[in-house]
Every structure is written in structure tokens, then in C-alpha cells.
PDB file of C-alpha atoms in Angstrom:
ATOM      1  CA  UNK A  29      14.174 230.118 -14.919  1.00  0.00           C
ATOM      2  CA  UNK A  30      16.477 228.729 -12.591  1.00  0.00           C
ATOM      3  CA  UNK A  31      15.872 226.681  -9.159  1.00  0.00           C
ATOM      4  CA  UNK A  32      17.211 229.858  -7.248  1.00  0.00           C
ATOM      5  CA  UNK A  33      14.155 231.921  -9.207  1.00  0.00           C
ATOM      6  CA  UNK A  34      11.688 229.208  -8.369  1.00  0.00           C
ATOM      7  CA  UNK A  35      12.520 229.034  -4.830  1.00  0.00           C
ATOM      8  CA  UNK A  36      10.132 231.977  -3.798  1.00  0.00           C
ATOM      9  CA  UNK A  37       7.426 230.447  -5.951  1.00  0.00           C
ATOM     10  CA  UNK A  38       7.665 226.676  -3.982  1.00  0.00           C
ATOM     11  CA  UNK A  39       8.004 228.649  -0.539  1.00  0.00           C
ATOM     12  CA  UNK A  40       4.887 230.541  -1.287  1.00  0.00           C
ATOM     13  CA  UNK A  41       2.858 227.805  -2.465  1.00  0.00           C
ATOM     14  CA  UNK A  42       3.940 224.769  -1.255  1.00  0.00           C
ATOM     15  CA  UNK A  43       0.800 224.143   1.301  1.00  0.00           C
ATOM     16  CA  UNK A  44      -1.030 224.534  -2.409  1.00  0.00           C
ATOM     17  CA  UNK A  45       1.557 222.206  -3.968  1.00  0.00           C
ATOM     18  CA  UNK A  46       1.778 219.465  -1.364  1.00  0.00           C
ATOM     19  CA  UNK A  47      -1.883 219.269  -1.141  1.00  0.00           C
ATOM     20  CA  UNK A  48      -2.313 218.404  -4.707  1.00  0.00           C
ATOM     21  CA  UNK A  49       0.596 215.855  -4.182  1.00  0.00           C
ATOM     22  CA  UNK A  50      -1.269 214.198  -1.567  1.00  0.00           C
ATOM     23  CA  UNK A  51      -4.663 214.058  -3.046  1.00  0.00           C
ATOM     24  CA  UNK A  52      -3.356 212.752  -6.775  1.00  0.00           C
ATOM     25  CA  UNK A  53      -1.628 209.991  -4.111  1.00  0.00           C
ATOM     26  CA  UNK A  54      -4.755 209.423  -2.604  1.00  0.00           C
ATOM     27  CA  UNK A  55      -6.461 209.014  -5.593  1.00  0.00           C
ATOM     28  CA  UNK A  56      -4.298 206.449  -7.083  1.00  0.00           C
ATOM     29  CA  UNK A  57      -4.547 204.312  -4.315  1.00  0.00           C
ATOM     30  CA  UNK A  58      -8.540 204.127  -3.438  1.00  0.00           C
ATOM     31  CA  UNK A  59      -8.657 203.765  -7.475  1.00  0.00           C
ATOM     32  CA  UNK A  60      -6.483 200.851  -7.046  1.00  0.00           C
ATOM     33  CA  UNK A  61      -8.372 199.577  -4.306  1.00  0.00           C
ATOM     34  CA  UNK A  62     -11.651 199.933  -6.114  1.00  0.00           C
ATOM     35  CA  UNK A  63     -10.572 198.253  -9.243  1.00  0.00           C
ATOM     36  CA  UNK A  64      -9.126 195.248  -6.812  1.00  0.00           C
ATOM     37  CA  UNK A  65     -12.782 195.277  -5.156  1.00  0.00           C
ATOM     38  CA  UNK A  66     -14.570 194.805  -8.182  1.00  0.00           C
ATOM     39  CA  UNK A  67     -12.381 192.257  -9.308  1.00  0.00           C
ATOM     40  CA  UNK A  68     -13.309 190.150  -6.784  1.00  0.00           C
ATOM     41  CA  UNK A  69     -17.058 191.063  -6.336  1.00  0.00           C
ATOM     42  CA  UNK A  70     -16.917 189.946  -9.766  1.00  0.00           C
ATOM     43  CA  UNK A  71     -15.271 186.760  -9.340  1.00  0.00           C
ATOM     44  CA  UNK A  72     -17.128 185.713  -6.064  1.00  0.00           C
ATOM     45  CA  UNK A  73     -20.912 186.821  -7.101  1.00  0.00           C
ATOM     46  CA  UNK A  74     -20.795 186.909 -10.981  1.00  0.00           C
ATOM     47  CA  UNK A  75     -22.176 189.717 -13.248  1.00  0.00           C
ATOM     48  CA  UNK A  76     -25.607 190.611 -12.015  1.00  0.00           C
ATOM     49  CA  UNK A  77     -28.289 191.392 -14.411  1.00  0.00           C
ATOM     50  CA  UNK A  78     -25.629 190.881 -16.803  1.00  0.00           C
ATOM     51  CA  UNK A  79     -27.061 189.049 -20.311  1.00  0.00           C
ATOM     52  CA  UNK A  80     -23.260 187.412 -21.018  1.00  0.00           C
ATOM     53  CA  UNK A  81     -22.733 185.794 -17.996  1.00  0.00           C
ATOM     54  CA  UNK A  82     -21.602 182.067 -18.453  1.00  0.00           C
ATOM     55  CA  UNK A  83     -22.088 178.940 -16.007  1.00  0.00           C
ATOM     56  CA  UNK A  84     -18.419 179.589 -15.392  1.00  0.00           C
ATOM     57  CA  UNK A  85     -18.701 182.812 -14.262  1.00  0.00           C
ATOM     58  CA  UNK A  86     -22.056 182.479 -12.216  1.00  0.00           C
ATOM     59  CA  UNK A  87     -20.342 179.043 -10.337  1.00  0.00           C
ATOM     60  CA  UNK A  88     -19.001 179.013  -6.705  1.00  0.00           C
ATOM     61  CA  UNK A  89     -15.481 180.143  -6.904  1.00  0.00           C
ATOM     62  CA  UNK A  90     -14.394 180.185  -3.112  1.00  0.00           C
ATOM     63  CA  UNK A  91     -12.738 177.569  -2.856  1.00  0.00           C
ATOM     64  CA  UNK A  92      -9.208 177.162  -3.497  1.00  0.00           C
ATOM     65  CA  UNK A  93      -8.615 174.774  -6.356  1.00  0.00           C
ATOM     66  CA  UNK A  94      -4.791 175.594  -6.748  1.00  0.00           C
ATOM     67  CA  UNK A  95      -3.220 172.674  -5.369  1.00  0.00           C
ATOM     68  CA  UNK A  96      -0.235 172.457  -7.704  1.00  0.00           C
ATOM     69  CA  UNK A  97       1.438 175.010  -5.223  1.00  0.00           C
ATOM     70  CA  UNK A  98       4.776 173.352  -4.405  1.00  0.00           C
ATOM     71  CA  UNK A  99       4.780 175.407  -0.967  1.00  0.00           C
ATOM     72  CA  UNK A 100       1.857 173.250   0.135  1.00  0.00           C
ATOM     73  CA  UNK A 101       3.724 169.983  -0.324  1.00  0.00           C
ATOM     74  CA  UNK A 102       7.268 170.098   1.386  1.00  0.00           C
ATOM     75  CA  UNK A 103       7.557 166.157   0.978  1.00  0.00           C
ATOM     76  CA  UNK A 104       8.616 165.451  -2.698  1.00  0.00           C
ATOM     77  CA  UNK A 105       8.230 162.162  -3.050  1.00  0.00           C
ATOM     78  CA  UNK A 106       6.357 160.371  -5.617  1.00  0.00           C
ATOM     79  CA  UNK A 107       3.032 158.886  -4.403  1.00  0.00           C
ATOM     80  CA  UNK A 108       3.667 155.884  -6.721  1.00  0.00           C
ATOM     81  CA  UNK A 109       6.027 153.543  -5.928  1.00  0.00           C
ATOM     82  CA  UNK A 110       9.483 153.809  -7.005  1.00  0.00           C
ATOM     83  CA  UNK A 111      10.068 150.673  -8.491  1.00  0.00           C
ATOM     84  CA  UNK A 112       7.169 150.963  -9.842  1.00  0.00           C
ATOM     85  CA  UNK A 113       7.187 148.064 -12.601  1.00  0.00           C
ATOM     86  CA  UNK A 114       6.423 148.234 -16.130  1.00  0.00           C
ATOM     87  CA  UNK A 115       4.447 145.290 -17.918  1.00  0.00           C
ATOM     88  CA  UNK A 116       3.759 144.212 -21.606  1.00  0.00           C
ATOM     89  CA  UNK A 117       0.631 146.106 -23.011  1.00  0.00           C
ATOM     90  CA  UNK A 118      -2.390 143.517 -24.049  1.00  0.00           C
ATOM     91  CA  UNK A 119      -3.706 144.637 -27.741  1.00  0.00           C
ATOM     92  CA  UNK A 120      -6.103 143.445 -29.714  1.00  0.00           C
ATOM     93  CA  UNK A 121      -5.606 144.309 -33.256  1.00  0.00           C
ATOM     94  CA  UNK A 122      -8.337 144.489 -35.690  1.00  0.00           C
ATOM     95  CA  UNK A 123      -8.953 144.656 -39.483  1.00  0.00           C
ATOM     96  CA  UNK A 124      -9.101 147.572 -40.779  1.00  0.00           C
ATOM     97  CA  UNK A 125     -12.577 146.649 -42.128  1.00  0.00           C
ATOM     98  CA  UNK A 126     -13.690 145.462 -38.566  1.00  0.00           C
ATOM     99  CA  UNK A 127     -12.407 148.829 -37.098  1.00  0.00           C
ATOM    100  CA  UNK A 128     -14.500 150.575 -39.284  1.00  0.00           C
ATOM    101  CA  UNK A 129     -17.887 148.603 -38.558  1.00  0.00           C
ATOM    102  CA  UNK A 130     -16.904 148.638 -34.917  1.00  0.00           C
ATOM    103  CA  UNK A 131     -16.690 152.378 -34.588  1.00  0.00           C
ATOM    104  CA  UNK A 132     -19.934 153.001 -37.487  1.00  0.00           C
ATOM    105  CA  UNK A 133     -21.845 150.671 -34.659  1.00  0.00           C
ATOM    106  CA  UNK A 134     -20.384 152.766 -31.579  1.00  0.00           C
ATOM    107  CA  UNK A 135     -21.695 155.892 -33.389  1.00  0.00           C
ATOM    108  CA  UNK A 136     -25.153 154.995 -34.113  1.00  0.00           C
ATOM    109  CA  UNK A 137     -25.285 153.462 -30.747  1.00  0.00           C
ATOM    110  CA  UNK A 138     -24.044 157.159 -28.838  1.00  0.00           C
ATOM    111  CA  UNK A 139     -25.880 159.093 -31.864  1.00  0.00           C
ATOM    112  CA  UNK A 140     -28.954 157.989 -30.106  1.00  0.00           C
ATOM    113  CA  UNK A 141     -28.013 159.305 -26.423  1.00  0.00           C
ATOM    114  CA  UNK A 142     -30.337 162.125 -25.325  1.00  0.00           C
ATOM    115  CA  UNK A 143     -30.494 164.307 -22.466  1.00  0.00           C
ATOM    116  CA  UNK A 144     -33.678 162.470 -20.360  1.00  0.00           C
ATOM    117  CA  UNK A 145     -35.686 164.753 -17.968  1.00  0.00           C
ATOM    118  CA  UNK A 146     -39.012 162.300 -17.468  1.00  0.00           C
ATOM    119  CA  UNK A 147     -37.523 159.474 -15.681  1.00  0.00           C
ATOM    120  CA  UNK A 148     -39.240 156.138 -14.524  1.00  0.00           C
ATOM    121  CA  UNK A 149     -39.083 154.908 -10.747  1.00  0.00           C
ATOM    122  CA  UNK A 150     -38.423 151.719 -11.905  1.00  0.00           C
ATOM    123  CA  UNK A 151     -35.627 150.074  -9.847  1.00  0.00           C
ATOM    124  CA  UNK A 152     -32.237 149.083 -11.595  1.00  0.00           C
ATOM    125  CA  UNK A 153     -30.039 146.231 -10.559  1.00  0.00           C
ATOM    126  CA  UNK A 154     -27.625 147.799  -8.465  1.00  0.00           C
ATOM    127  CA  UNK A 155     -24.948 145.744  -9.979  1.00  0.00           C
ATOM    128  CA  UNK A 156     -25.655 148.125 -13.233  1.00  0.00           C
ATOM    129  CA  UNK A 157     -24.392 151.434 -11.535  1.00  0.00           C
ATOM    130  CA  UNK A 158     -21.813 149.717  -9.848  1.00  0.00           C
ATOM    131  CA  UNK A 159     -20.213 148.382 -13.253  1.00  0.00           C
ATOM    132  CA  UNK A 160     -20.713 152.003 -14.822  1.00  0.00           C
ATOM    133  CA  UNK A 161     -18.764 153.398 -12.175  1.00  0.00           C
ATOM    134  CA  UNK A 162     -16.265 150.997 -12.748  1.00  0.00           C
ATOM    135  CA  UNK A 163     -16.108 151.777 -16.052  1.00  0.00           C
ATOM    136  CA  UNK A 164     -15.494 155.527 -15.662  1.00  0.00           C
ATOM    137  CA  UNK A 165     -12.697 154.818 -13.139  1.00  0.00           C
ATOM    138  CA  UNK A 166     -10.849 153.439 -16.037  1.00  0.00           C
ATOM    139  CA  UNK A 167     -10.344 156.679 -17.056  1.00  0.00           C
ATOM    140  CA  UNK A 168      -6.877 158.669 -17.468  1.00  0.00           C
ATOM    141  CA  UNK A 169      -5.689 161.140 -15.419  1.00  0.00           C
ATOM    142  CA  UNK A 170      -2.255 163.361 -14.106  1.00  0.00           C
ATOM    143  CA  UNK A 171       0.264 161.016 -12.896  1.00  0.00           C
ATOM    144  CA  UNK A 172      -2.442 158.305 -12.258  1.00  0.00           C
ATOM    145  CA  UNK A 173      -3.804 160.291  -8.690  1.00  0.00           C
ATOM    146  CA  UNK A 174      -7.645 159.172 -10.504  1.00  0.00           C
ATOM    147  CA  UNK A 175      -8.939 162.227  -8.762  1.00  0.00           C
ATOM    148  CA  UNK A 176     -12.821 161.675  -8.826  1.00  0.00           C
ATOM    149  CA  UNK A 177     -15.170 160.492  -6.051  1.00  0.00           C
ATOM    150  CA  UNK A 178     -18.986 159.020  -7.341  1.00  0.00           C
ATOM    151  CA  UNK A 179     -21.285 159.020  -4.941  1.00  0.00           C
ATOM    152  CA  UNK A 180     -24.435 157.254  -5.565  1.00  0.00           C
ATOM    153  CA  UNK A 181     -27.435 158.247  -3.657  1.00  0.00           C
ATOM    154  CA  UNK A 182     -30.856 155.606  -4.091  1.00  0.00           C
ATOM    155  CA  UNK A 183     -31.867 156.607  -0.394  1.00  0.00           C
ATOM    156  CA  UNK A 184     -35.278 158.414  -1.253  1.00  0.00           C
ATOM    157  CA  UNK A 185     -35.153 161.108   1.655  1.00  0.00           C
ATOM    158  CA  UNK A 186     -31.640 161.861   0.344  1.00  0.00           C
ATOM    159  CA  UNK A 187     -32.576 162.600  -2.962  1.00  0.00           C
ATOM    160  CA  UNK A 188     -35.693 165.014  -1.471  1.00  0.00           C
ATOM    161  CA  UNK A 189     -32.988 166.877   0.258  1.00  0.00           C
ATOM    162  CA  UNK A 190     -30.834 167.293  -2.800  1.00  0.00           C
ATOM    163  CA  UNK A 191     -33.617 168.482  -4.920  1.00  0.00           C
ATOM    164  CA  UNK A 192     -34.724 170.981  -2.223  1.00  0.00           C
ATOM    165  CA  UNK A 193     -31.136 172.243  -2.176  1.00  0.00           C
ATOM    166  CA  UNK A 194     -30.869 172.579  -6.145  1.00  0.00           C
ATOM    167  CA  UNK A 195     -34.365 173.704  -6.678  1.00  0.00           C
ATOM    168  CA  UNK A 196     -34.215 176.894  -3.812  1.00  0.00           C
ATOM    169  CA  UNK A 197     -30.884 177.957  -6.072  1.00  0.00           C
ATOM    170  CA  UNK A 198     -32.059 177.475  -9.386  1.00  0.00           C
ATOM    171  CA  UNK A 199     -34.877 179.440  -8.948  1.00  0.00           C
ATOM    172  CA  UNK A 200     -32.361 182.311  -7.845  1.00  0.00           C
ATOM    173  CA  UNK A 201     -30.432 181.586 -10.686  1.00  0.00           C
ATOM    174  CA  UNK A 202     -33.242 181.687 -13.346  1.00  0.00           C
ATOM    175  CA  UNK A 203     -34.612 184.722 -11.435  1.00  0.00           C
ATOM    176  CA  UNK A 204     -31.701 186.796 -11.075  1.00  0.00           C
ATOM    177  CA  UNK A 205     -28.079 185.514 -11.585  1.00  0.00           C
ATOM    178  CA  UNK A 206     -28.396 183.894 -15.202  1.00  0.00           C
ATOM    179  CA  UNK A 207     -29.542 186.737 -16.948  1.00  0.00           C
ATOM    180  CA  UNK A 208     -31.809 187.539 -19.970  1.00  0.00           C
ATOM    181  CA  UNK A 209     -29.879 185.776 -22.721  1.00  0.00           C
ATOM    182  CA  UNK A 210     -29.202 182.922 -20.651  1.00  0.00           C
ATOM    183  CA  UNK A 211     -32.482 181.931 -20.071  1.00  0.00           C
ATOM    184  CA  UNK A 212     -33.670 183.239 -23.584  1.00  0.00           C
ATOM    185  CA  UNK A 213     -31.376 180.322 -24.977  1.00  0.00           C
ATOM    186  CA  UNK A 214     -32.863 177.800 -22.835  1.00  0.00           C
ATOM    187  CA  UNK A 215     -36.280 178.947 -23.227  1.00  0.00           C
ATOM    188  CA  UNK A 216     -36.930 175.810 -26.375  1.00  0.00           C
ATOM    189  CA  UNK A 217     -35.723 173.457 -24.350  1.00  0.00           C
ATOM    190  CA  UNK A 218     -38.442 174.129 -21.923  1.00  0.00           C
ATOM    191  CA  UNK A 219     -36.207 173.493 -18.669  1.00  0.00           C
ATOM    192  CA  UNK A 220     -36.807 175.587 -15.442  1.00  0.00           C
ATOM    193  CA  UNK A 221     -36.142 175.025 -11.407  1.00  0.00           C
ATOM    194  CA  UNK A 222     -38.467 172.403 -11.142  1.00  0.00           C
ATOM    195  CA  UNK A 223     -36.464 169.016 -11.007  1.00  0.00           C
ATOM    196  CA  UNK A 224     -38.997 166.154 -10.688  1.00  0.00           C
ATOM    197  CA  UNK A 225     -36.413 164.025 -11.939  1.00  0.00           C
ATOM    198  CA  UNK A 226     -34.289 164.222  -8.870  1.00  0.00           C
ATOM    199  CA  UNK A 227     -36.993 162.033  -6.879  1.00  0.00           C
ATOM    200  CA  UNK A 228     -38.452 160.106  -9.770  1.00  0.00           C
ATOM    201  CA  UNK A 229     -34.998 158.301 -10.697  1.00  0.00           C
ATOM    202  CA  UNK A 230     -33.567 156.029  -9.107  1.00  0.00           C
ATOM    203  CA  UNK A 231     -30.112 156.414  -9.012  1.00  0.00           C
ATOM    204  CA  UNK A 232     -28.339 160.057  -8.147  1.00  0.00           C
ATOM    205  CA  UNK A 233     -24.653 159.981  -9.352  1.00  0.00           C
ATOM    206  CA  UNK A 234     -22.579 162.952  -7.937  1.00  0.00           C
ATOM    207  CA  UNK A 235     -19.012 163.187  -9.429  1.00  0.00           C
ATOM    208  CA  UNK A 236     -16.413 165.241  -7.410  1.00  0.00           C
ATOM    209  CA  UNK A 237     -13.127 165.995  -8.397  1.00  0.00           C
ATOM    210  CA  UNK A 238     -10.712 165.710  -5.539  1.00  0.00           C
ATOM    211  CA  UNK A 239      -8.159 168.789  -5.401  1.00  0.00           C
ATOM    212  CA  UNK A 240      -5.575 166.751  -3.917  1.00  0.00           C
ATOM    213  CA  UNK A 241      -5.281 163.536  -1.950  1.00  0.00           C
ATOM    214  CA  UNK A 242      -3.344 161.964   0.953  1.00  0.00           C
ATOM    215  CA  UNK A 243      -0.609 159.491   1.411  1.00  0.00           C
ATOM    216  CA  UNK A 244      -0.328 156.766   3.227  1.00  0.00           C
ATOM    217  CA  UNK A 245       1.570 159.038   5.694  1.00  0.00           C
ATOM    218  CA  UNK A 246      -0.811 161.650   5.922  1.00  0.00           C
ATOM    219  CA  UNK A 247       1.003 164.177   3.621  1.00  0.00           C
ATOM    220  CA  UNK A 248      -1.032 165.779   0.562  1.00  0.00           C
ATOM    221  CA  UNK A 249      -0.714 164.304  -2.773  1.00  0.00           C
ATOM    222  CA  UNK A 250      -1.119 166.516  -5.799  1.00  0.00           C
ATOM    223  CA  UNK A 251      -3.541 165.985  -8.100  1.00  0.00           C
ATOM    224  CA  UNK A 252      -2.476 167.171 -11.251  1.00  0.00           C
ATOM    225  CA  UNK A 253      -5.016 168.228 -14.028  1.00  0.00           C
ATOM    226  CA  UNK A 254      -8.115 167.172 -11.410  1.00  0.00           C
ATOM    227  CA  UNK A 255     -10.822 168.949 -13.370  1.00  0.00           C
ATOM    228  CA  UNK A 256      -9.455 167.166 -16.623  1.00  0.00           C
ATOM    229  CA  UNK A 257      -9.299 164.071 -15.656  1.00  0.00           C
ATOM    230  CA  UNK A 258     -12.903 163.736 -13.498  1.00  0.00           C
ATOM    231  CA  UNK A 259     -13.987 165.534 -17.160  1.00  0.00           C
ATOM    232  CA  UNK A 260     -13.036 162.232 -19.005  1.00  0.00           C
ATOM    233  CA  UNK A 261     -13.839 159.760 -16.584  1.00  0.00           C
ATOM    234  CA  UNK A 262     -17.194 161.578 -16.721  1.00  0.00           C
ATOM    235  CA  UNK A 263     -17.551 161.273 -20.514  1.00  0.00           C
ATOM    236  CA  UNK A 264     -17.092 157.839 -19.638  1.00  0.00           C
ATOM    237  CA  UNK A 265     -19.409 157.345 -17.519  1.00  0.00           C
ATOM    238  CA  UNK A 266     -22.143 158.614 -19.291  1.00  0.00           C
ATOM    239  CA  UNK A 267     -21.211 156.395 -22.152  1.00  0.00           C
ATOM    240  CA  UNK A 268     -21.304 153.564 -19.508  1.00  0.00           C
ATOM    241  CA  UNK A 269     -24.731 154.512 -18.673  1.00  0.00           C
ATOM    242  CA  UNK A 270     -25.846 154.733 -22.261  1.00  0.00           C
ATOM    243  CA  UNK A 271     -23.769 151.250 -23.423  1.00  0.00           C
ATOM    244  CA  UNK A 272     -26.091 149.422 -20.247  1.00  0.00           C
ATOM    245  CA  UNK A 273     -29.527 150.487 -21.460  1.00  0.00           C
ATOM    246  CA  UNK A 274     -30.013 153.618 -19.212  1.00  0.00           C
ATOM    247  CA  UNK A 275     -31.051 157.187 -19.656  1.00  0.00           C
ATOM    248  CA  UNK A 276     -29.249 160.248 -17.557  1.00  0.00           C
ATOM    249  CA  UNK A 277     -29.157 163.680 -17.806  1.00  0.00           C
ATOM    250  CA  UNK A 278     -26.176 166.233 -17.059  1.00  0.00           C
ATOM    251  CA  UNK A 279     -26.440 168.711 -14.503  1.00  0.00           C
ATOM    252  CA  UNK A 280     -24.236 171.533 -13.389  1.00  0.00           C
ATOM    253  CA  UNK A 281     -26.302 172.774 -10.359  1.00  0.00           C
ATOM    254  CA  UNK A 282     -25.177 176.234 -10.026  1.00  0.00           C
ATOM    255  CA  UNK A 283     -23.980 177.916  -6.293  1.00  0.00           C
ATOM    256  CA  UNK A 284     -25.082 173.943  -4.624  1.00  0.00           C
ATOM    257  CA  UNK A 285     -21.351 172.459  -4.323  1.00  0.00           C
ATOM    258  CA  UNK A 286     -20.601 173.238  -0.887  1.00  0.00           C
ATOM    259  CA  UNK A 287     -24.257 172.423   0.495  1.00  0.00           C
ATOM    260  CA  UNK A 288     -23.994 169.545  -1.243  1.00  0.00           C
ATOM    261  CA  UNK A 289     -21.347 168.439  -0.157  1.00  0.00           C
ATOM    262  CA  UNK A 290     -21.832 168.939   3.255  1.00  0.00           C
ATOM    263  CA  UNK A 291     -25.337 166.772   2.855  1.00  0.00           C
ATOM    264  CA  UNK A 292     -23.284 164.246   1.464  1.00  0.00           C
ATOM    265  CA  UNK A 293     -20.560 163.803   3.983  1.00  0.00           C
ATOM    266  CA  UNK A 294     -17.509 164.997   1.621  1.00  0.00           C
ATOM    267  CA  UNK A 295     -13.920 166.354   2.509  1.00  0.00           C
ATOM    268  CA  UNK A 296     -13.291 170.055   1.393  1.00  0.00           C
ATOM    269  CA  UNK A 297     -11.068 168.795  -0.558  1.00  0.00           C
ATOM    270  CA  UNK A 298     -13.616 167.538  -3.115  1.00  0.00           C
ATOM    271  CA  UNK A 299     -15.674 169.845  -5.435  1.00  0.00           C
ATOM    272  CA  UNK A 300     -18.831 168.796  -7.065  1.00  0.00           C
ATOM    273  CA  UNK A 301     -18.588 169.166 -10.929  1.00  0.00           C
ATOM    274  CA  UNK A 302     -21.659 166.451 -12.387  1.00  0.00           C
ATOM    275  CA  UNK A 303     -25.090 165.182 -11.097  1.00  0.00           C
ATOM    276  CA  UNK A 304     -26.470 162.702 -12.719  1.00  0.00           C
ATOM    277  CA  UNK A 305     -29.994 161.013 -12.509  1.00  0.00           C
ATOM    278  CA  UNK A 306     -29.758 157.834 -13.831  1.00  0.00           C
ATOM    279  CA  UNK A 307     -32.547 154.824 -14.239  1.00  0.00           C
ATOM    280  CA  UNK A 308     -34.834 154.101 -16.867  1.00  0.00           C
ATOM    281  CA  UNK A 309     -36.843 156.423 -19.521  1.00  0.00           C
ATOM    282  CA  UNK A 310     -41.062 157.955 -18.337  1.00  0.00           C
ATOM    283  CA  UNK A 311     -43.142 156.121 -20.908  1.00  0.00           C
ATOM    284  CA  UNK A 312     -44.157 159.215 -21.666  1.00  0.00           C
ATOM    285  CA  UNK A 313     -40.801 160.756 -21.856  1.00  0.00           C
ATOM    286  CA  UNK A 314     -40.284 163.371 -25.408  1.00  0.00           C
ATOM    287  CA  UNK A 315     -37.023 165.418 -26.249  1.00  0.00           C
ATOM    288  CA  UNK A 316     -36.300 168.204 -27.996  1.00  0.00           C
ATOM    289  CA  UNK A 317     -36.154 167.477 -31.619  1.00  0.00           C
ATOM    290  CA  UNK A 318     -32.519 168.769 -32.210  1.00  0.00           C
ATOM    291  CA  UNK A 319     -29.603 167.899 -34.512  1.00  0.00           C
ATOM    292  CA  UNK A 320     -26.224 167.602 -34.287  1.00  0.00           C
ATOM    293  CA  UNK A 321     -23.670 168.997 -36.034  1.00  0.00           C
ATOM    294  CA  UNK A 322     -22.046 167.727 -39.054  1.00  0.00           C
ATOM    295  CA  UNK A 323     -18.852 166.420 -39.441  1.00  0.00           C
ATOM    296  CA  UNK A 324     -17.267 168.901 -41.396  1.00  0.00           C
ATOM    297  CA  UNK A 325     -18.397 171.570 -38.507  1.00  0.00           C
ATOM    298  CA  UNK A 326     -16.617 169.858 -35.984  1.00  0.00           C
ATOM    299  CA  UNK A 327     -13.369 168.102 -37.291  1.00  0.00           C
ATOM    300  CA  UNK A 328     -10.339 169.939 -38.908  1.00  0.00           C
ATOM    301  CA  UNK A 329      -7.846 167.188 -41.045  1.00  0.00           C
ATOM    302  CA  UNK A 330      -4.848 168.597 -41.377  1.00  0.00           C
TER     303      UNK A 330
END
């Protein structure tokens, strides 16, 4: 049939014809604009009632932690200066028998680190945390911008505000956003909102990573790899702890960033990713009896 034939067909039923043009159009875009929707519900508010839902995916998300944006730094000068100099590198060399005692002794020593949560109120020489913290800022990080902030809170109506703020969330999340398996998985462990240990230790240690920094002339520095790098100098730090004689536990205190860090005085551009309560063990104190994995589970030689 050719287009002359069709002609009386389209001129009879176009009204018909355009119609269905414009709804299969209007479907395409609200279906678009759905999918879009849920994408973000999603990202914002987690799954709820979902059972697969990680720590990742229930955590605050609205705050912009993309920083490496070039458009938000015009000025692209190093932050480091440019004649920057370069210095011989102090080793210490070992035997290769002493390297292997040395790092047998550092095992058994971290092999006995355990997650505390029945602390003592006995006081600890401020000098101790102070060292620790000194300690983790040795850590490495993108193009040296050390991107973490520890803030150490001893102040006891402090601490009663910060364990207000994380127990009044954690009982939302263990009531609705975590999910069945979640809190199926935790169930041995025998944790729940109730965080005694907030008040009873102490030492608090809040680490925030800081999304980007500022010069000396007020422009924005970048801070490359930020969660990375506070992630180390974090391991450290609880090393640090455990090295001095000290107990700590590590908490990711779900949807209590920003309040938080409003409590706490902090710039938006700082994110809390680790609390820490950190002093001395309850007499009383017991831990799950749990095991570690075995070498062979957890290192690949190639």
C-alpha cells in the first residue's frame, strides 16, 4: 500500500493515532521519573523492612562527599610547598630472625584485642589518649592532606548527650531500619540500643574524616582518598589504644553524623565515620567466645 492509499486512513484516524502517541510519551517519561524517585528514596532512607540491607546502605548519605570535583577548586596549586625538600629516610634494619620474633610478639599482643562493652570509670592519664592520637596521625594518606579530626570528649554531660543522641536512633534502627537478618546476626553477640558504655568510659574518641580542607588563603584543598586514609589512621589508633593497656570498642552509630556533629562544634565539611569509648576493662567485663579466622582463609600467596 502506498502513502497516497494510507492518506485517508491517517486523516480519519489521526485524533486516534496522536492520542496513542501522546500517552506512550507520557508514559515513558513518569516511568522515568518514577524509576529516578526510587533511586533516590532508596539512597536517602535505605531499604525498609528489607532483610539485606547493609550499614552502608542504612547510613546518612546527604551529604556531598565528592570533593575531587575540579569545578570546585579553580586555584590549582599544590597545597604543599613547591620546593618542597626531600630528606634521607631513617631505617632500622633487623635480622631476619629478630623480624620474625618481633612480628610473632605483635601478633599475640593484637590476637588478644577484643571488642569491650563493660567499661570501668576509672580515670586514664590524659597524656595516654593524647599519645594514641598521636600515633594514629602518623598515618598515610592522599597527597599528605591527613584528612581526620579526633575529638576527645571526657566532659561527663557531653558524653550523656551523645548517648541520648545514639541511643533514640539505634532503637529506630534495631526496630525498623536494620531489618530481620541484620539483627538475627547480631542476636549472639547480645548487643542492643542500650549503650552504658558511652557514660561509664572515660574517654569518647570521635574520628571524622574531613572532605576537603582550606589553605592558608582561604581556598579549598582536596582531600584525596579521605575515607581511606581516616580508615588507616583509625586502624592505628585502635592499635595505639591496645599497645597502651586500654580497651575500646568500634562503633558506627547509624543516621547520628550530622547531630553529632553539630553537638560537637564541627565544620560540614567533616563526617563522622568511628566512635570510640576508650578507658579501662568492668571487672566484670566477658566477651563473646569467638575465633578468628585462619590463615589460610584470609591470605592468598601468589
Amino acid at each position: 500500500m502506498s502513502l497516497a492509499d494510507q492518506m485517508p486512513f491517517l486523516m480519519q484516524n489521526w485524533p486516534l493515532i496522536a492520542t496513542g502517541v501522546v500517552m506512550y510519551l507520557t508514559y515513558r517519561a513518569f516511568a522515568g521519573y518514577l524509576a529516578k524517585s526510587y533511586i533516590s528514596h532508596t539512597q536517602a532512607n535505605g531499604m525498609q523492612n528489607g532483610a539485606y540491607r547493609t550499614p552502608d546502605q542504612v547510613a546518612e548519605v546527604n551529604e556531598n562527599d565528592n570533593w575531587d570535583d575540579e569545578t570546585e577548586f579553580p586555584d590549582v596549586s599544590s597545597a604543599l610547598p613547591a620546593d618542597l625538600q626531600h630528606i634521607p629516610f631513617a631505617f632500622q634494619r633487623f635480622t631476619p630472625e629478630e623480624m620474625i620474633e618481633r612480628s610473632l610478639e605483635f601478633y599475640r599482643l593484637m590476637n588478644r584485642r577484643r571488642t569491650i562493652r563493660f567499661f570501668s570509670s576509672e580515670p586514664v592519664p590524659f597524656e595516654v589518649i593524647e599519645n594514641v592520637i598521636k600515633t594514629a596521625g602518623t598515618g598515610p594518606s592522599g597527597a599528605h592532606t591527613e584528612p581526620w579530626t579526633f575529638v576527645v570528649v571526657s566532659d561527663p554531660e557531653v558524653k550523656q548527650k551523645i548517648r541520648q543522641i545514639i541511643e533514640d536512633e539505634e532503637e529506630i534502627n534495631y526496630k525498623k531500619r536494620m531489618g530481620v537478618q541484620w539483627t538475627t546476626d547480631l542476636k549472639p553477640l547480645r548487643t542492643n540500643w542500650i549503650k552504658e558504655y558511652l557514660t561509664e568510659a572515660p574517654y569518647i574518641i570521635l574520628v571524622f574524616k574531613q572532605m576537603y580542607g582550606i589553605k592558608p588563603d582561604g581556598g579549598k584543598k582536596i582531600h584525596y582518598y579521605n575515607e581511606m586514609s581516616t580508615a588507616m589512621a583509625s586502624g592505628i589508633l585502635l592499635t595505639a589504644v591496645h599497645y597502651s593497656g586500654l580497651v575500646s570498642l568500634t562503633s558506627t552509630p547509624l543516621n547520628c553524623g550530622p547531630a553529632l556533629r553539630n553537638l560537637l562544634g564541627r565544620p560540614s565539611s567533616e563526617k563522622l565515620t568511628l566512635l570510640l569509648p576508650v578507658g579501662y576493662p568492668a571487672k566484670e567485663a566477658t566477651v563473646p567466645d569467638l575465633a578468628r579466622k585462619p590463615l589460610k582463609d584470609i591470605m592468598v600467596h601468589i
